XYZ file of C-alpha atoms in Angstrom:
374
model
C -5.774 23.601 -9.721
C -5.267 21.754 -6.375
C -2.264 19.070 -5.999
C -5.879 15.998 -5.228
C -9.071 16.064 -5.776
C -11.417 13.627 -5.062
C -15.654 12.522 -6.177
C -17.531 10.122 -4.313
C -19.051 8.970 -7.358
C -21.216 5.962 -5.621
C -22.267 3.785 -2.596
C -23.532 0.700 -2.246
C -26.333 0.263 -0.439
C -25.308 -3.099 1.694
C -22.017 -1.567 2.628
C -19.914 1.157 3.233
C -18.283 0.723 0.523
C -17.176 3.403 -1.883
C -16.608 3.754 -5.275
C -14.845 6.949 -6.507
C -11.955 9.578 -8.421
C -9.408 10.454 -7.246
C -7.459 13.204 -9.734
C -3.893 14.178 -9.037
C -1.123 16.362 -11.363
C 0.442 13.008 -12.588
C -3.418 10.990 -13.463
C -6.893 9.954 -12.630
C -7.961 7.099 -10.777
C -10.098 4.584 -10.324
C -11.284 3.764 -6.670
C -11.176 1.411 -5.019
C -7.239 0.801 -5.993
C -4.285 -1.383 -5.182
C -1.140 0.349 -5.260
C 1.811 -2.174 -7.133
C 4.393 -1.074 -4.658
C 8.098 -0.047 -5.900
C 9.830 0.630 -3.176
C 13.391 1.464 -4.534
C 12.230 3.400 -7.377
C 11.238 0.079 -9.554
C 8.440 -2.397 -9.206
C 10.764 -5.964 -8.922
C 10.505 -7.311 -11.978
C 8.307 -5.280 -14.265
C 8.402 -2.685 -16.837
C 6.616 0.637 -16.558
C 5.228 -0.112 -19.723
C 4.112 -3.874 -18.468
C 2.540 -1.615 -15.203
C 0.189 -0.043 -17.747
C -0.811 -3.061 -19.358
C -1.467 -5.169 -15.785
C -3.639 -2.573 -14.659
C -2.330 -0.046 -12.589
C -3.142 3.572 -12.013
C -0.955 4.106 -9.351
C 2.384 2.553 -7.749
C 4.236 3.701 -3.759
C 8.316 3.962 -3.676
C 10.001 4.889 -0.388
C 10.676 8.237 1.371
C 13.523 6.195 3.145
C 15.545 3.677 0.770
C 15.322 5.687 -2.067
C 16.717 8.557 1.049
C 20.029 6.054 1.275
C 20.638 4.696 -2.158
C 20.912 7.016 -4.380
C 19.432 10.163 -2.542
C 16.715 12.043 -3.280
C 18.472 15.306 -4.560
C 20.194 13.247 -6.588
C 16.980 12.421 -8.026
C 15.929 15.854 -7.807
C 18.499 16.755 -10.489
C 17.257 14.189 -12.090
C 14.482 15.965 -12.929
C 11.837 14.260 -10.329
C 10.975 10.207 -9.322
C 8.487 10.289 -12.416
C 11.818 10.914 -15.215
C 14.725 9.041 -13.348
C 11.588 6.007 -13.168
C 10.030 6.662 -16.500
C 7.155 6.061 -14.839
C 4.451 9.028 -16.611
C 1.069 8.224 -13.676
C 0.801 9.459 -10.052
C 2.877 8.130 -7.703
C 3.297 8.362 -3.584
C 5.449 7.705 -1.230
C 5.577 6.193 1.882
C 7.120 8.848 4.733
C 10.206 6.221 5.817
C 8.055 6.117 9.800
C 7.304 2.536 9.233
C 10.567 1.464 7.546
C 12.421 3.523 10.498
C 9.628 1.375 12.920
C 11.437 -1.383 11.598
C 15.054 -1.366 12.310
C 14.195 -2.070 15.946
C 17.533 -1.047 17.996
C 19.123 0.836 14.798
C 16.692 3.470 15.560
C 15.634 5.631 19.112
C 12.993 7.689 17.864
C 13.013 12.031 20.306
C 10.298 14.447 19.685
C 12.591 16.195 17.062
C 11.772 12.973 15.163
C 14.435 9.571 14.784
C 18.284 8.903 14.694
C 19.193 5.378 13.258
C 21.925 3.036 11.268
C 21.644 2.765 7.611
C 20.702 -0.560 7.229
C 23.103 -0.565 3.644
C 27.019 0.392 5.536
C 25.650 1.732 9.302
C 26.612 5.101 8.868
C 23.613 7.153 11.260
C 21.300 9.213 10.162
C 18.669 11.186 11.198
C 15.095 12.238 9.792
C 12.107 14.714 11.400
C 8.889 15.261 10.244
C 10.869 18.823 8.314
C 13.049 16.213 6.222
C 10.774 13.671 5.175
C 9.033 16.158 3.986
C 11.892 18.082 1.828
C 13.295 14.071 0.284
C 9.201 14.107 -0.740
C 9.413 17.094 -2.283
C 12.808 16.436 -3.987
C 11.502 13.143 -5.657
C 8.250 14.816 -6.929
C 4.998 12.535 -5.845
C 2.157 13.167 -6.198
C 0.866 12.608 -3.294
C 3.345 12.340 0.361
C 2.086 11.156 3.778
C 3.176 13.069 7.133
C 6.254 11.312 9.074
C 5.047 9.314 11.733
C 5.445 6.518 14.188
C 3.808 2.880 14.004
C 3.528 1.367 17.500
C 4.696 -2.118 17.662
C 1.870 -4.949 18.703
C 0.704 -5.992 21.338
C 1.807 -2.578 23.124
C 1.111 -0.944 26.452
C -1.723 1.393 25.978
C 0.155 4.576 27.130
C 2.708 3.538 25.062
C 0.646 3.835 22.030
C -1.034 6.837 23.312
C 1.702 8.725 24.224
C 2.727 7.451 20.633
C -0.829 8.554 19.136
C 0.238 12.199 20.387
C 3.812 11.893 19.161
C 2.425 11.307 15.402
C -0.201 14.143 15.778
C 2.651 16.842 16.881
C 5.198 15.703 13.792
C 2.006 15.826 11.101
C 0.928 19.454 11.717
C 4.767 19.940 11.223
C 4.612 18.039 8.314
C 1.422 20.424 6.969
C 3.731 23.227 7.927
C 6.533 22.582 6.451
C 4.956 20.689 2.650
C 5.548 23.775 0.079
C 4.621 21.964 -3.313
C 1.701 23.126 -4.656
C 1.538 20.586 -7.436
C 1.560 17.441 -4.402
C -0.967 16.685 -1.800
C -0.334 15.813 1.683
C -2.218 12.785 3.637
C -2.176 12.210 7.187
C -1.710 8.513 9.002
C -4.347 7.416 11.737
C -1.944 6.157 14.425
C -3.500 4.392 17.779
C -2.759 0.586 17.879
C -5.886 -1.823 18.140
C -7.394 0.515 20.836
C -10.717 2.334 18.731
C -11.059 5.844 21.242
C -7.471 5.824 20.276
C -7.473 5.332 16.570
C -10.890 8.178 17.241
C -9.163 10.943 18.543
C -5.852 10.804 16.404
C -8.408 11.007 13.667
C -9.945 14.044 15.446
C -6.785 15.966 15.744
C -5.592 15.330 12.367
C -8.629 16.610 10.543
C -8.475 19.645 12.349
C -4.887 20.281 11.306
C -6.212 19.158 7.715
C -4.572 17.129 4.900
C -5.677 15.954 1.787
C -6.383 12.723 1.959
C -6.201 9.990 5.614
C -3.762 6.739 5.886
C -4.402 3.931 8.482
C -1.509 2.967 9.126
C -0.861 0.552 11.736
C -2.023 -2.752 10.618
C -0.169 -5.982 9.808
C 2.385 -5.621 12.112
C 1.726 -9.092 13.848
C -2.246 -8.580 15.521
C -4.575 -11.065 14.331
C -6.805 -11.125 11.641
C -9.821 -10.301 13.027
C -8.614 -7.451 15.097
C -7.208 -6.136 12.231
C -10.393 -6.543 10.062
C -12.263 -4.478 13.273
C -9.927 -2.131 12.897
C -11.409 -1.050 8.927
C -14.580 -0.941 10.504
C -14.230 1.247 13.650
C -12.415 3.740 11.661
C -14.629 4.642 8.111
C -17.222 5.960 9.874
C -14.563 8.679 11.798
C -13.038 10.305 8.363
C -14.035 12.595 5.950
C -16.168 10.933 3.401
C -15.423 13.998 1.215
C -11.522 12.911 1.062
C -10.173 9.471 -0.047
C -8.960 6.440 2.945
C -6.609 4.516 2.428
C -4.949 1.528 4.526
C -1.150 1.069 4.780
C 0.384 -1.867 4.361
C -2.097 -4.397 4.422
C -2.328 -6.792 1.154
C -3.911 -10.436 1.246
C -6.902 -10.292 -1.132
C -9.515 -10.950 2.243
C -7.418 -8.033 3.705
C -8.601 -5.614 0.350
C -11.648 -7.572 0.118
C -12.890 -6.564 3.921
C -10.836 -3.023 3.581
C -13.527 -1.988 0.621
C -16.573 -3.880 2.817
C -15.364 -1.183 5.312
C -15.342 2.089 3.392
C -11.579 2.096 2.295
C -10.554 2.946 -1.199
C -6.691 3.157 -1.200
C -4.090 -0.184 -0.287
C -0.418 -1.131 -1.193
C 1.913 -4.297 -0.057
C 4.369 -5.836 -1.332
C 2.461 -9.067 -1.305
C 2.287 -10.144 -4.841
C 5.040 -9.232 -6.000
C 7.316 -10.607 -3.118
C 4.581 -13.842 -3.241
C 5.594 -14.240 -7.145
C 9.254 -14.259 -6.973
C 8.848 -16.955 -3.315
C 6.324 -19.260 -5.730
C 3.181 -18.026 -4.408
C 0.238 -17.406 -7.157
C -2.849 -15.985 -6.455
C -5.815 -17.470 -8.380
C -9.510 -17.098 -7.159
C -9.566 -20.393 -5.100
C -6.851 -19.436 -3.598
C -2.388 -19.457 -3.082
C -0.754 -22.650 -5.095
C 2.861 -23.150 -4.569
C 4.281 -23.205 -8.257
C 6.573 -25.106 -6.927
C 5.011 -27.732 -5.891
C 5.458 -31.887 -7.640
C 1.827 -31.636 -8.244
C 2.195 -29.489 -10.899
C 5.544 -30.693 -12.507
C 3.651 -31.853 -15.501
C 0.411 -29.696 -15.500
C -0.549 -28.520 -18.772
C -3.407 -25.686 -17.254
C -2.819 -21.778 -16.285
C -2.278 -20.336 -13.621
C -5.752 -19.832 -13.136
C -9.005 -20.768 -15.360
C -9.699 -18.289 -14.606
C -7.637 -15.783 -15.096
C -6.823 -13.611 -18.782
C -3.403 -12.567 -18.284
C -0.620 -12.593 -20.343
C 0.912 -15.256 -18.822
C -2.086 -17.552 -18.340
C -2.500 -16.863 -21.833
C 0.686 -18.301 -22.787
C 1.117 -20.143 -20.238
C 1.558 -23.459 -17.911
C 2.117 -24.900 -14.933
C 4.135 -27.177 -15.705
C 6.292 -24.530 -16.823
C 6.786 -21.904 -14.887
C 6.752 -25.043 -11.927
C 10.150 -25.782 -14.022
C 11.324 -21.671 -14.125
C 11.821 -21.043 -10.436
C 13.040 -24.597 -9.755
C 15.599 -24.006 -12.766
C 15.786 -20.429 -11.009
C 15.170 -18.182 -14.375
C 14.225 -14.398 -14.551
C 11.948 -15.225 -16.185
C 10.199 -17.010 -13.397
C 10.127 -13.715 -11.531
C 9.090 -11.406 -14.316
C 5.947 -13.727 -15.295
C 4.893 -15.261 -11.283
C 4.436 -11.149 -10.615
C 3.073 -10.123 -13.955
C 0.255 -13.090 -13.355
C 0.098 -11.834 -8.784
C -0.133 -7.871 -9.719
C -3.436 -9.248 -12.531
C -4.784 -10.462 -9.812
C -4.971 -7.925 -7.510
C -5.863 -5.196 -9.720
C -8.213 -7.399 -11.617
C -10.205 -8.331 -8.401
C -10.320 -4.036 -7.531
C -11.522 -3.571 -10.927
C -14.805 -6.377 -10.632
C -14.436 -5.009 -6.657
C -15.491 -1.309 -8.656
C -17.895 -3.218 -10.492
C -20.161 -4.334 -8.553
C -20.419 -1.606 -6.309
C -21.017 0.251 -9.356
C -24.333 -2.510 -10.149
C -24.612 -1.747 -6.135
C -24.260 -5.367 -5.302
C -20.458 -5.474 -3.382
C -21.895 -7.267 -0.278
C -23.075 -10.570 -2.559
C -19.631 -9.831 -4.475
C -18.009 -10.491 -1.081
C -20.059 -13.354 -0.425
C -18.690 -14.900 -4.044
C -14.643 -13.896 -2.784
C -15.318 -15.865 -0.293
C -17.071 -18.984 -1.217
C -14.816 -19.727 -3.764
C -11.964 -19.491 -1.615
C -13.686 -21.903 1.463
C -13.972 -18.909 3.509
C -15.924 -17.591 6.032
C -15.445 -13.128 7.054
C -13.911 -13.010 10.595
C -15.784 -10.029 10.811
């Protein structure tokens, strides 16, 4: 059995949106799908059972953070990431490339890899493509990502092209180092905000050959319209018979645009991080639960939401929990936001199945008083 199979079930007649089924060692995933982020082997404030209840099919964990603490070798000795965190479904591990990029002056990039200082204690470490793969194999994720360099925005064209070429060489080394037959490996398309470089990167990665292809280097400071343009520019150059993943984008409208452009998988900390900061998602836009206007509001977060939180708790109570700094505030807010995201994906899948995604997208924007940027 291959580590991953992908079935393209239906294409939307009016857009590039597609309905698919992705099968991994630990189960089947209906796409398009959003992956809650469990950076340190936990989706903050949620138990695995609660993640299942809100509709999670696959979660993401981070190579960089788990390498530093508690250590990939320890997790491997304890039976791998699934057993360690009590999650029986599929897991995707980020390669750590974006986190290393985020370290700024704490890291130095060379042909061999990246030397960096830990953000935890300042200790010095080195991650190469081979080390990144070794870490992910020890973690035992269902889907591993190649180690890449994420260029900043803005950046000179020459720098982005050199970075792209380095990412391709690293991707080839990752493919050569990868040994686990029960773990899929995805390539990452780079190229900044230059469609011609994105095309070059995608073609180079396809020559190497991967189980799926991701679009990296977005949501790094560029304008929304440019982000959406890159999605549109890149979808047509990726193989149709492989899953397509946009890394690290998370605003609901970005997910809708990603689906519209033909992508299948998404992840971001936005629903969980926003929840801990009191920002809650609804069908008509975000609300700030700490606002005084909710002090005596007996209604749910979203009258159209059927999640556990909206069925049982008022805005007034959630505001009280947040202002009192109660732990329950983070739990309930996170529960609602993840339910909202995963329900949005379910509704998008239903619209594609019915051949009405273009109408669904139009209704999504109309409810929020917005119009698409591209």
